[in-house]
PDB file of C-alpha atoms in Angstrom:
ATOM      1  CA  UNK A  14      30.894 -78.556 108.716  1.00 57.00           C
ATOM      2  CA  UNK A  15      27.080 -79.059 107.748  1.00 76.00           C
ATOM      3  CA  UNK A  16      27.929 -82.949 107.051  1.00 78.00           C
ATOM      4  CA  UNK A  17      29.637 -83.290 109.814  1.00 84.00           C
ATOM      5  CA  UNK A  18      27.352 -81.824 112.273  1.00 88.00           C
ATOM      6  CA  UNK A  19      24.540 -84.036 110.392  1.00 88.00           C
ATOM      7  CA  UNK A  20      26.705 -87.401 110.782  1.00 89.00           C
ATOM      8  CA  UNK A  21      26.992 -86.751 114.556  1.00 91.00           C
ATOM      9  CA  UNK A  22      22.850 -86.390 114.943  1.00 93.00           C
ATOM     10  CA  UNK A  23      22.567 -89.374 112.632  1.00 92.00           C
ATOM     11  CA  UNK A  24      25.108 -91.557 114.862  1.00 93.00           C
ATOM     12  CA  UNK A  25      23.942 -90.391 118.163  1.00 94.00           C
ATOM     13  CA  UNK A  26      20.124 -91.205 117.141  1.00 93.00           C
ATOM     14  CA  UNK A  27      21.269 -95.010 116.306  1.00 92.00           C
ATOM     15  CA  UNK A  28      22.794 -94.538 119.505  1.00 93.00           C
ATOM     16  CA  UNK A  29      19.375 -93.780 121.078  1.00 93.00           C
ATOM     17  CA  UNK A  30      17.425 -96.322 118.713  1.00 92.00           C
ATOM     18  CA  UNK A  31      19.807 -99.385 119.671  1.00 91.00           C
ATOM     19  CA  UNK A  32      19.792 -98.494 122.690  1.00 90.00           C
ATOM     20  CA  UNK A  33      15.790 -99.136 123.013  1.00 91.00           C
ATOM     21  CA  UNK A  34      15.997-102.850 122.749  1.00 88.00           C
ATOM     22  CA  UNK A  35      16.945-104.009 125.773  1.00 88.00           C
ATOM     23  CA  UNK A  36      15.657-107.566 126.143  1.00 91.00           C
ATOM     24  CA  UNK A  37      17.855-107.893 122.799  1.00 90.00           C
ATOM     25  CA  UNK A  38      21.000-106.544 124.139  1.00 91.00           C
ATOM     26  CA  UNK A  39      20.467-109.017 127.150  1.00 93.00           C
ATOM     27  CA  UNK A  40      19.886-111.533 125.157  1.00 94.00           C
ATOM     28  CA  UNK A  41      23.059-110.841 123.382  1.00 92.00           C
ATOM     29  CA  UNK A  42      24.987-110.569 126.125  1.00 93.00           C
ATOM     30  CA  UNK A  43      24.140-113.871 127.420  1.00 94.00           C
ATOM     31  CA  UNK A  44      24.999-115.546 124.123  1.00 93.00           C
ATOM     32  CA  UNK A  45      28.503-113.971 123.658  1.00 94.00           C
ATOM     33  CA  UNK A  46      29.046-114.754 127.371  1.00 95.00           C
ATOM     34  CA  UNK A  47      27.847-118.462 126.771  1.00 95.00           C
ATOM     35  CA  UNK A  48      30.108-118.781 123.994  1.00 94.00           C
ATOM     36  CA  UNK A  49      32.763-116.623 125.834  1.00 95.00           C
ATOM     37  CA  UNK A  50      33.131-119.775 128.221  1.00 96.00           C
ATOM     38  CA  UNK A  51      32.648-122.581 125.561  1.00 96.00           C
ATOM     39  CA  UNK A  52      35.560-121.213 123.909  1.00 95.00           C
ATOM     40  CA  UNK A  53      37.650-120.655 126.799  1.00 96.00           C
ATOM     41  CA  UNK A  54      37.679-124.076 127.839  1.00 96.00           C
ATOM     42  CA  UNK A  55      38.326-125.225 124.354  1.00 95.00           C
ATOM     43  CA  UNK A  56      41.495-122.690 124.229  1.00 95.00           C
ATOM     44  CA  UNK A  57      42.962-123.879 127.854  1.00 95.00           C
ATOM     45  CA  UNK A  58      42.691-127.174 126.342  1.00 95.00           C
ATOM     46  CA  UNK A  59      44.333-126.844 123.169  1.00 94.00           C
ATOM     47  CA  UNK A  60      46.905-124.735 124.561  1.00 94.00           C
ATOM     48  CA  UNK A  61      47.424-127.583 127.562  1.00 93.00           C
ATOM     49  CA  UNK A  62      49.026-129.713 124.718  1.00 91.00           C
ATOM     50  CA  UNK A  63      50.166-127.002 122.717  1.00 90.00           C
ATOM     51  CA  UNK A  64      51.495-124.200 125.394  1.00 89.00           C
ATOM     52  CA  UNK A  65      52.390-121.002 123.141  1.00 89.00           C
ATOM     53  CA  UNK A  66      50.507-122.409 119.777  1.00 90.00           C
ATOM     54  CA  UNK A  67      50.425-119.275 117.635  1.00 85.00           C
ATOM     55  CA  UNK A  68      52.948-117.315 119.625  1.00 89.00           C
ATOM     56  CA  UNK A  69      50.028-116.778 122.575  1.00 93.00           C
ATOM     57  CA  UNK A  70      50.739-117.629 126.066  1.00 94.00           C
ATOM     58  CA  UNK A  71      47.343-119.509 127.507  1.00 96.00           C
ATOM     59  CA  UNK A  72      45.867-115.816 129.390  1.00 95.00           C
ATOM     60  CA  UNK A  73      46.968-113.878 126.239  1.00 95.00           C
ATOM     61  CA  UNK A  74      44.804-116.818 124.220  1.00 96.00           C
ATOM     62  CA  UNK A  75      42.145-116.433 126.701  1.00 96.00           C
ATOM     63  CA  UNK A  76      42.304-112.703 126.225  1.00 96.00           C
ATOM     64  CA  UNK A  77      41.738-113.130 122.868  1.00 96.00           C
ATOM     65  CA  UNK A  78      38.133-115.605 123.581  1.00 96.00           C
ATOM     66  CA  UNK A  79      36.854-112.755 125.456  1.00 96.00           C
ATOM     67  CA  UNK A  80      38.056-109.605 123.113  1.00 96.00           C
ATOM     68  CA  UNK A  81      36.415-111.539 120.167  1.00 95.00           C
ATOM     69  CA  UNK A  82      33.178-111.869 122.268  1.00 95.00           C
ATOM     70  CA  UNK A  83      33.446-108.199 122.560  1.00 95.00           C
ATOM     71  CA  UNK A  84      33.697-107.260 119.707  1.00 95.00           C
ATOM     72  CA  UNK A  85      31.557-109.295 117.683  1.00 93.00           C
ATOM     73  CA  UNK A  86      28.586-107.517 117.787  1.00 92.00           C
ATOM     74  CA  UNK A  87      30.542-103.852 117.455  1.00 92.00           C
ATOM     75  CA  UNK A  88      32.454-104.943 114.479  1.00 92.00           C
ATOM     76  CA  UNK A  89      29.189-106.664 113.018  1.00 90.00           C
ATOM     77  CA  UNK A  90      31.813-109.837 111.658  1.00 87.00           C
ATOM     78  CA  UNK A  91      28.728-111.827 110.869  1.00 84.00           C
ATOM     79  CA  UNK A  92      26.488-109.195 109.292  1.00 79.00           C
ATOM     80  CA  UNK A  93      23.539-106.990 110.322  1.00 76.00           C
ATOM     81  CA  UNK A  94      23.228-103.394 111.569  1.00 75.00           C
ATOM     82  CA  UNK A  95      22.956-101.606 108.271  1.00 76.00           C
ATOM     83  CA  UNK A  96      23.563-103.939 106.319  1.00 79.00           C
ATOM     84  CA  UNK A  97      20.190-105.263 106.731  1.00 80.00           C
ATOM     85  CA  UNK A  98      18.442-101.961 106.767  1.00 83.00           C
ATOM     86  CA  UNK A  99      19.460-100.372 103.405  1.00 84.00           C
ATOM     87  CA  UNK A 100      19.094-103.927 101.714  1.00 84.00           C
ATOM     88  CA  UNK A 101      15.621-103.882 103.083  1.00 84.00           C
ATOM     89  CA  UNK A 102      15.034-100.470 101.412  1.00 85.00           C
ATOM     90  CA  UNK A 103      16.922-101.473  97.999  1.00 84.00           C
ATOM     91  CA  UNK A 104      14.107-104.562  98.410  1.00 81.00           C
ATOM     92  CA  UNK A 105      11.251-102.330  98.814  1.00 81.00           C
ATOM     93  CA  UNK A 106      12.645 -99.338  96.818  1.00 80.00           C
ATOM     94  CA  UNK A 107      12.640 -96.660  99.843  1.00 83.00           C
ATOM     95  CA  UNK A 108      16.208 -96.055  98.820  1.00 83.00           C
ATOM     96  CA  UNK A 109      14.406 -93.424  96.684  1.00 81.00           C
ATOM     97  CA  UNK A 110      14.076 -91.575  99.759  1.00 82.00           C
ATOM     98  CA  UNK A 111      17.234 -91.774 100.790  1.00 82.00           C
ATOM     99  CA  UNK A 112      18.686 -90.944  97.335  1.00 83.00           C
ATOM    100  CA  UNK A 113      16.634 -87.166  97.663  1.00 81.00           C
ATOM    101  CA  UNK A 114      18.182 -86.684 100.749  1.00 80.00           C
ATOM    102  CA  UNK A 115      20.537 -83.781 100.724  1.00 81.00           C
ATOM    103  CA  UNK A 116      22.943 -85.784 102.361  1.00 83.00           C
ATOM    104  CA  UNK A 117      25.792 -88.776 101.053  1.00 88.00           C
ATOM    105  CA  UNK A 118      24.085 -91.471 101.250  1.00 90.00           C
ATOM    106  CA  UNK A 119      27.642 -93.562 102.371  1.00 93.00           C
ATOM    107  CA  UNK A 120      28.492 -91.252 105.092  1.00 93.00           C
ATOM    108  CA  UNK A 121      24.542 -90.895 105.987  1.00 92.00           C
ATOM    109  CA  UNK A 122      24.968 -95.055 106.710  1.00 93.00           C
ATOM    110  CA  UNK A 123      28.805 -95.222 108.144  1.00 95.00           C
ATOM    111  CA  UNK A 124      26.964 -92.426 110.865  1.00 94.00           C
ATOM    112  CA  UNK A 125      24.140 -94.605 111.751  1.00 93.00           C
ATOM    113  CA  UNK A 126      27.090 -97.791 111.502  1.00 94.00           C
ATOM    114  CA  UNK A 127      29.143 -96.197 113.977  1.00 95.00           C
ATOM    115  CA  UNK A 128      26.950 -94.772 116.175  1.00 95.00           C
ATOM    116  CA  UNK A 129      25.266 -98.941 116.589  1.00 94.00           C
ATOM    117  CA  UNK A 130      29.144-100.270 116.876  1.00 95.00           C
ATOM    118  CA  UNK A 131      29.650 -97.332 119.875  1.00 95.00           C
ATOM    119  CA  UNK A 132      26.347 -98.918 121.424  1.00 94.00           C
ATOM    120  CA  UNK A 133      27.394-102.519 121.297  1.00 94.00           C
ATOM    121  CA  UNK A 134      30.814-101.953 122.216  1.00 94.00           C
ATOM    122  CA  UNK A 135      29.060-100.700 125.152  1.00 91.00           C
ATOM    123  CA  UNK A 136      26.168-102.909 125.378  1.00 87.00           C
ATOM    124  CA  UNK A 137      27.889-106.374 124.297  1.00 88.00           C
ATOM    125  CA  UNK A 138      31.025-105.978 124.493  1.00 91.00           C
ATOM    126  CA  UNK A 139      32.187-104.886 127.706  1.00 93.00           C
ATOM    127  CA  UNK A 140      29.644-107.257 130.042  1.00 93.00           C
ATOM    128  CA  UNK A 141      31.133-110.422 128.783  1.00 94.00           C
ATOM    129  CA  UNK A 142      34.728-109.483 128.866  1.00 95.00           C
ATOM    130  CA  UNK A 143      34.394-108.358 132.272  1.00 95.00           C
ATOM    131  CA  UNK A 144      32.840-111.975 133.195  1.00 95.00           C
ATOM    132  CA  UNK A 145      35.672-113.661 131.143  1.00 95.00           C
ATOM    133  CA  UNK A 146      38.338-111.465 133.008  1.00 95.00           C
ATOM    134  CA  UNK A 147      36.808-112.128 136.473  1.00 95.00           C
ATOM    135  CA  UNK A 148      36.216-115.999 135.517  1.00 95.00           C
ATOM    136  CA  UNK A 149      39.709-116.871 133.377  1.00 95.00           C
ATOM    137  CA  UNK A 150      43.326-115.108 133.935  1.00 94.00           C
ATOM    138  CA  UNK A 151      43.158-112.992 131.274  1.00 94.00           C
ATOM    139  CA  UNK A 152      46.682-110.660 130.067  1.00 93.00           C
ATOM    140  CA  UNK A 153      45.118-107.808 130.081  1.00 94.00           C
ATOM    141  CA  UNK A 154      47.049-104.100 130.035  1.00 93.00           C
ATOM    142  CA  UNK A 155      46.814-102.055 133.632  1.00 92.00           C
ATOM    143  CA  UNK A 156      48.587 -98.989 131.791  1.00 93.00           C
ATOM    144  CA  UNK A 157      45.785 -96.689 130.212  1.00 94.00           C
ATOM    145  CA  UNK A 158      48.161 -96.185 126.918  1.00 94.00           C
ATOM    146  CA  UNK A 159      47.241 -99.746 125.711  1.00 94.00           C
ATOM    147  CA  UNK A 160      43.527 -99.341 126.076  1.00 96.00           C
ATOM    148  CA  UNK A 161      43.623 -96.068 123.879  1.00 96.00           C
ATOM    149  CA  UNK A 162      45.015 -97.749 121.475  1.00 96.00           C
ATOM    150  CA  UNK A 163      42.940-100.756 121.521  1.00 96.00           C
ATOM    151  CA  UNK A 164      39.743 -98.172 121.415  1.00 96.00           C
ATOM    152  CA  UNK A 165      41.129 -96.575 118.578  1.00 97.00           C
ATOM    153  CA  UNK A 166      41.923 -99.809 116.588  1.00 97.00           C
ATOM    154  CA  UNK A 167      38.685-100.940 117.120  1.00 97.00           C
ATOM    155  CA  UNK A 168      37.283 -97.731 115.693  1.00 96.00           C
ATOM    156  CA  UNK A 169      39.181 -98.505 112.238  1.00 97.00           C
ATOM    157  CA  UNK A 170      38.095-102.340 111.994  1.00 96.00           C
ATOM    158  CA  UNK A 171      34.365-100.509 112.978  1.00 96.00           C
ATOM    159  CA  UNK A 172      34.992 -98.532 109.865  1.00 97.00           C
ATOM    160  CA  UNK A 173      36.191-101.227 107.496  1.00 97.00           C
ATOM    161  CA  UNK A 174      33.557-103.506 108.819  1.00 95.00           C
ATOM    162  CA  UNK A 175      30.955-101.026 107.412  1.00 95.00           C
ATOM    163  CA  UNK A 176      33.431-100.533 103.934  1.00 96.00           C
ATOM    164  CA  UNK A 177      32.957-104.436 103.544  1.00 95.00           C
ATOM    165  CA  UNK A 178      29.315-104.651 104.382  1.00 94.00           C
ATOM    166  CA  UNK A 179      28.713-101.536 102.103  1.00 94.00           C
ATOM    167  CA  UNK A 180      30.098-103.164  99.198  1.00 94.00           C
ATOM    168  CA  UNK A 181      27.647-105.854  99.793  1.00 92.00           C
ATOM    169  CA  UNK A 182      25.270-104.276 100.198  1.00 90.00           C
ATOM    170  CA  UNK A 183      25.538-102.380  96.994  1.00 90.00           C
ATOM    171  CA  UNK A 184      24.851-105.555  95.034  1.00 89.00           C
ATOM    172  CA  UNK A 185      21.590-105.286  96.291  1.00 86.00           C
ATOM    173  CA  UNK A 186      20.828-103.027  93.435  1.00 85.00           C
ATOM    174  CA  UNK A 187      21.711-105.372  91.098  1.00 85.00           C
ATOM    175  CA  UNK A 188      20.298-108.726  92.736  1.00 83.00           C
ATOM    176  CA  UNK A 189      17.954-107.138  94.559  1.00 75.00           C
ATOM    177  CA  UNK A 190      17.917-109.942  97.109  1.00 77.00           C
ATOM    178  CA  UNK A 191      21.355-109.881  98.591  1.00 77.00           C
ATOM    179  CA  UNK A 192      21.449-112.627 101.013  1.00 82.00           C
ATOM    180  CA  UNK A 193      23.164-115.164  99.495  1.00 86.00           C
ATOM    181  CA  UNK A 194      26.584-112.452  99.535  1.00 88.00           C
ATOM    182  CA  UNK A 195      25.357-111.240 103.198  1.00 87.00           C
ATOM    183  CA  UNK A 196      25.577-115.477 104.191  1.00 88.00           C
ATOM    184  CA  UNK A 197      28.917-115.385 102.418  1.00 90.00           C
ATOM    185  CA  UNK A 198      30.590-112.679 103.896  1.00 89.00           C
ATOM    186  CA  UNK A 199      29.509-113.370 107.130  1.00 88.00           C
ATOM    187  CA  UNK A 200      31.500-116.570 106.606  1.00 90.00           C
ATOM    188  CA  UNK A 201      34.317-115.068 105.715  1.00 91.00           C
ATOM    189  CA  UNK A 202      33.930-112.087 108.432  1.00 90.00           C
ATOM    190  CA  UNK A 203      34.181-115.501 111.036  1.00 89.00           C
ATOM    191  CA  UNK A 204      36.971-117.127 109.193  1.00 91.00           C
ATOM    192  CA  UNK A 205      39.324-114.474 108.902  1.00 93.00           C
ATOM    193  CA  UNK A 206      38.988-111.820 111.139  1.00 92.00           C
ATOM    194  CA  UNK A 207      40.461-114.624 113.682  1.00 91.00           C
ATOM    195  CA  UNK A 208      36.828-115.297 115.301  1.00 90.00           C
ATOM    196  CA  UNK A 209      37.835-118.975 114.916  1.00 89.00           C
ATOM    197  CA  UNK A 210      41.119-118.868 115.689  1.00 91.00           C
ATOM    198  CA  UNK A 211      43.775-116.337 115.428  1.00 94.00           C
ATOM    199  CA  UNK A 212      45.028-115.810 112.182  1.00 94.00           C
ATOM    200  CA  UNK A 213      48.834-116.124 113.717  1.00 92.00           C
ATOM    201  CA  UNK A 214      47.808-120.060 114.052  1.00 91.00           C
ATOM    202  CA  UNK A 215      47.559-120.487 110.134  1.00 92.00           C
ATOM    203  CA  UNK A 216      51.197-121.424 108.674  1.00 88.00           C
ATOM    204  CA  UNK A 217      53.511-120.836 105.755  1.00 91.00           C
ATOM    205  CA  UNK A 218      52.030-118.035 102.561  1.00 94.00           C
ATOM    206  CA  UNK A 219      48.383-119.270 103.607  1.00 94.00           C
ATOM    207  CA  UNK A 220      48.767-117.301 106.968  1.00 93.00           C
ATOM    208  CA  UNK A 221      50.523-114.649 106.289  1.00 94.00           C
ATOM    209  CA  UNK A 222      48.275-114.028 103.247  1.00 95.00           C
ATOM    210  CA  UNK A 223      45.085-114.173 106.075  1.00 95.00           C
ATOM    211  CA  UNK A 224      46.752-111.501 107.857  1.00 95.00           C
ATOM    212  CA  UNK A 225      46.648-109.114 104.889  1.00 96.00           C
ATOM    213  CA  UNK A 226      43.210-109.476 104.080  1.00 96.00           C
ATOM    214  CA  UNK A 227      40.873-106.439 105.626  1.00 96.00           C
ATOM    215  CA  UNK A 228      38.743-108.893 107.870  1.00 95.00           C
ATOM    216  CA  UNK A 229      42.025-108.987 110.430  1.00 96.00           C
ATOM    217  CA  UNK A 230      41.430-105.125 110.749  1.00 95.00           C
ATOM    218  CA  UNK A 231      38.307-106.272 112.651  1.00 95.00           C
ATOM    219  CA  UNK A 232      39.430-108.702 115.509  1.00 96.00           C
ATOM    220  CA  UNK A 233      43.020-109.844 115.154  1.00 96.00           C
ATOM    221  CA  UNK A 234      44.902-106.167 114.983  1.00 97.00           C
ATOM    222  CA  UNK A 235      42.998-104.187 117.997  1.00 96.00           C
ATOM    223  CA  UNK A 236      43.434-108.205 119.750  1.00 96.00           C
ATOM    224  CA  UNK A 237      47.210-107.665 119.237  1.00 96.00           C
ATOM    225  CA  UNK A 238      47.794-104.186 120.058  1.00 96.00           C
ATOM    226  CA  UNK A 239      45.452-104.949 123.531  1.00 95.00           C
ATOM    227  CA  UNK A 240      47.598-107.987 124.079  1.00 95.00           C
ATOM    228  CA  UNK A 241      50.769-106.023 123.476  1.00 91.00           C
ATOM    229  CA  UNK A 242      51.869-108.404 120.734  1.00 92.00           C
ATOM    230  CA  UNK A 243      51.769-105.296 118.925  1.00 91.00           C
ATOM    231  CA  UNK A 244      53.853-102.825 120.664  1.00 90.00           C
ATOM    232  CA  UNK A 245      55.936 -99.151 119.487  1.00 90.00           C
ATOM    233  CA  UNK A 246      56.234 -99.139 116.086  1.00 93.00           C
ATOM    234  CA  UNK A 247      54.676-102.480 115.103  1.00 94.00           C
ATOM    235  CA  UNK A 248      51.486-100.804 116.774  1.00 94.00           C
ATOM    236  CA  UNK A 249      51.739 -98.173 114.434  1.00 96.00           C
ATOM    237  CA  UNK A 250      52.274 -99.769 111.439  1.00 96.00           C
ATOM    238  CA  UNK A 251      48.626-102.156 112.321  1.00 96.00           C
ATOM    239  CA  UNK A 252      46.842 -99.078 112.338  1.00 97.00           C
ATOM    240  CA  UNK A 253      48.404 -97.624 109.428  1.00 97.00           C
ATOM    241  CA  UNK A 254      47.149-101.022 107.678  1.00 97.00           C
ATOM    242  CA  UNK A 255      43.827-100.694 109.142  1.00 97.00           C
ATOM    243  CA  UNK A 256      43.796 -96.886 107.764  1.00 97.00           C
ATOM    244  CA  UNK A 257      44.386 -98.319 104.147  1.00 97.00           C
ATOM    245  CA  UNK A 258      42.163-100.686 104.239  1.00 97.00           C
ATOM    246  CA  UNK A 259      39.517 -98.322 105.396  1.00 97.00           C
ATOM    247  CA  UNK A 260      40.059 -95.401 103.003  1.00 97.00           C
ATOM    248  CA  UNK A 261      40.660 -98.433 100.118  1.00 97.00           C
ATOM    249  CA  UNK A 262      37.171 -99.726 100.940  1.00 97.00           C
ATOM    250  CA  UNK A 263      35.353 -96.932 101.442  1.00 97.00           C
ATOM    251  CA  UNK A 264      36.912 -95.143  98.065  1.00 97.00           C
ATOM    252  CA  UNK A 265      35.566 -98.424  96.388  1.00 96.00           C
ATOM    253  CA  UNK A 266      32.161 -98.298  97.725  1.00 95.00           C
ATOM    254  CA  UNK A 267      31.836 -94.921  96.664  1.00 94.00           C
ATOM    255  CA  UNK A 268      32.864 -95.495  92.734  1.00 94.00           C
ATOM    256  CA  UNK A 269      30.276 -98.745  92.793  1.00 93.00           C
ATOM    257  CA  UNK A 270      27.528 -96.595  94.768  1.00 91.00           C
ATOM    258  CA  UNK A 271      28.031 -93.950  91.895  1.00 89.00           C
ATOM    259  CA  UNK A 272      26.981 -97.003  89.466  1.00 89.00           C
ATOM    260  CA  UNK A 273      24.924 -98.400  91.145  1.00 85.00           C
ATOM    261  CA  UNK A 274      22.812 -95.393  91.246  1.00 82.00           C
ATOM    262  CA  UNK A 275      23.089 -94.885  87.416  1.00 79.00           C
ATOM    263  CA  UNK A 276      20.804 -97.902  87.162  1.00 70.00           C
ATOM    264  CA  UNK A 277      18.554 -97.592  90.389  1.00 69.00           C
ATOM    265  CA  UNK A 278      15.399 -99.573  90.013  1.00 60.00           C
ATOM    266  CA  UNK A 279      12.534 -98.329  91.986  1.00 57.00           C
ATOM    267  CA  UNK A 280       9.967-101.428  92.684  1.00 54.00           C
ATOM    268  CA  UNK A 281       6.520-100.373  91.733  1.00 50.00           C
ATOM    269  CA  UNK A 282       7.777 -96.796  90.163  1.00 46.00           C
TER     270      UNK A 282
END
């Protein structure tokens, strides 16, 4: 009960602290909404030659643009959030002071994790899709039932988003610069989550092997269950596979964190 009540106050404070930079949040807005269109008109003409590529009707595809513009800053696919913080305080050693907290320090950071995606989602995510739905004929649900669904799928990929980034960061305490892997995942975050493209594009064992990987718990599942590709039972089972993957990841941080620990280096101490 104590660590949950303390991993509600930690979440709603990075609420509060994300929610004090403004003129970055703008400025994030108008990127995602900038690339919102770019990638719009690159869809309509793809799928002009290719109508139904990848199983998507042109407003489902369309949907799709705008969901990923959404959620790109909520699911963090190309880094940041606390990913950068605690790698700055591996750096500098102030992980010390985390370490002497009586508190985990993995559910201390997926607190402050989700309570920056819940900002985002907010913040960057639902100003552009409401310009892409007003601007493009998007497929979009009008039945509540979808939308909870969506929300809760994105909560999942949210959660393995921070499982993935945790396990990077963790090599922090053996590198001790760790942005060479941060560079590479966020490659792979872009690649295949279905940022890109979506994943059902990609043929034969290479695409179906894309769509098991955790990264399409971040865009291409809560995509499909919004789009209703994923309907009933099929919704279920995505985010069954997005539980997995989250309890799989964050079971694995916790057995390298408990390592990593072992050989903590404190700079200057």
């Amino acid at each position: 009960m104590h660590a949950a009540r303390l991993a509600l106050v930690v979440a709603v404070g990075s609420f509060r602290r994300y929610a004090t930079y403004r003129v970055a949040t703008v400025a994030g807005v108008v990127t995602n909404t900038v690339f919102g269109f770019i990638l719009a008109y690159t869809f309509t003409a793809l799928w002009s030659e290719r109508p139904r590529l990848g199983g998507y009707e042109l407003p489902q595809a369309l949907a799709f643009v705008w969901i990923g513009q959404a959620l790109l800053a909520a699911t963090a696919l190309m880094g940041g959030g606390a990913e950068n913080e605690l790698q700055g305080r591996i750096r500098s050693g102030d992980v010390a002071v985390d370490l002497y907290r009586p508190a985990d320090l993995q559910l201390w950071w997926l607190a402050a994790d989700l309570g920056r995606a819940a900002f985002q989602l907010l913040g960057r995510g639902a100003v552009p899709l409401a310009v892409g739905a007003l601007a493009f004929p998007l497929a979009l649900p009008t039945t509540p039932l979808p939308w909870l669904l969506f929300l809760t799928s994105v909560a999942l990929g949210v959660v393995v988003g921070f499982a993935l980034r945790y396990l990077v960061v963790l090599t922090s305490f053996w590198l001790l610069d760790g942005s060479g892997v941060s560079a590479m995942s966020g490659l792979l975050g872009v690649f295949f989550s279905g940022m890109l493209l979506p994943l059902t594009l990609f043929p034969g064992a290479f695409g179906e092997t894309v769509r098991l990987l955790p990264w399409s718990s971040m865009l291409q599942v809560p995509a499909d269950v919004l789009l209703g590709v994923r309907q009933g039972a099929d919704a279920a089972r995505g985010l069954g596979f997005q539980a997995l993957w989250a309890l799989a990841l964050l079971g694995a941080g916790r057995l390298v964190q408990r390592a990593a620990i072992r050989r903590v280096v404190v700079q200057g101490g």
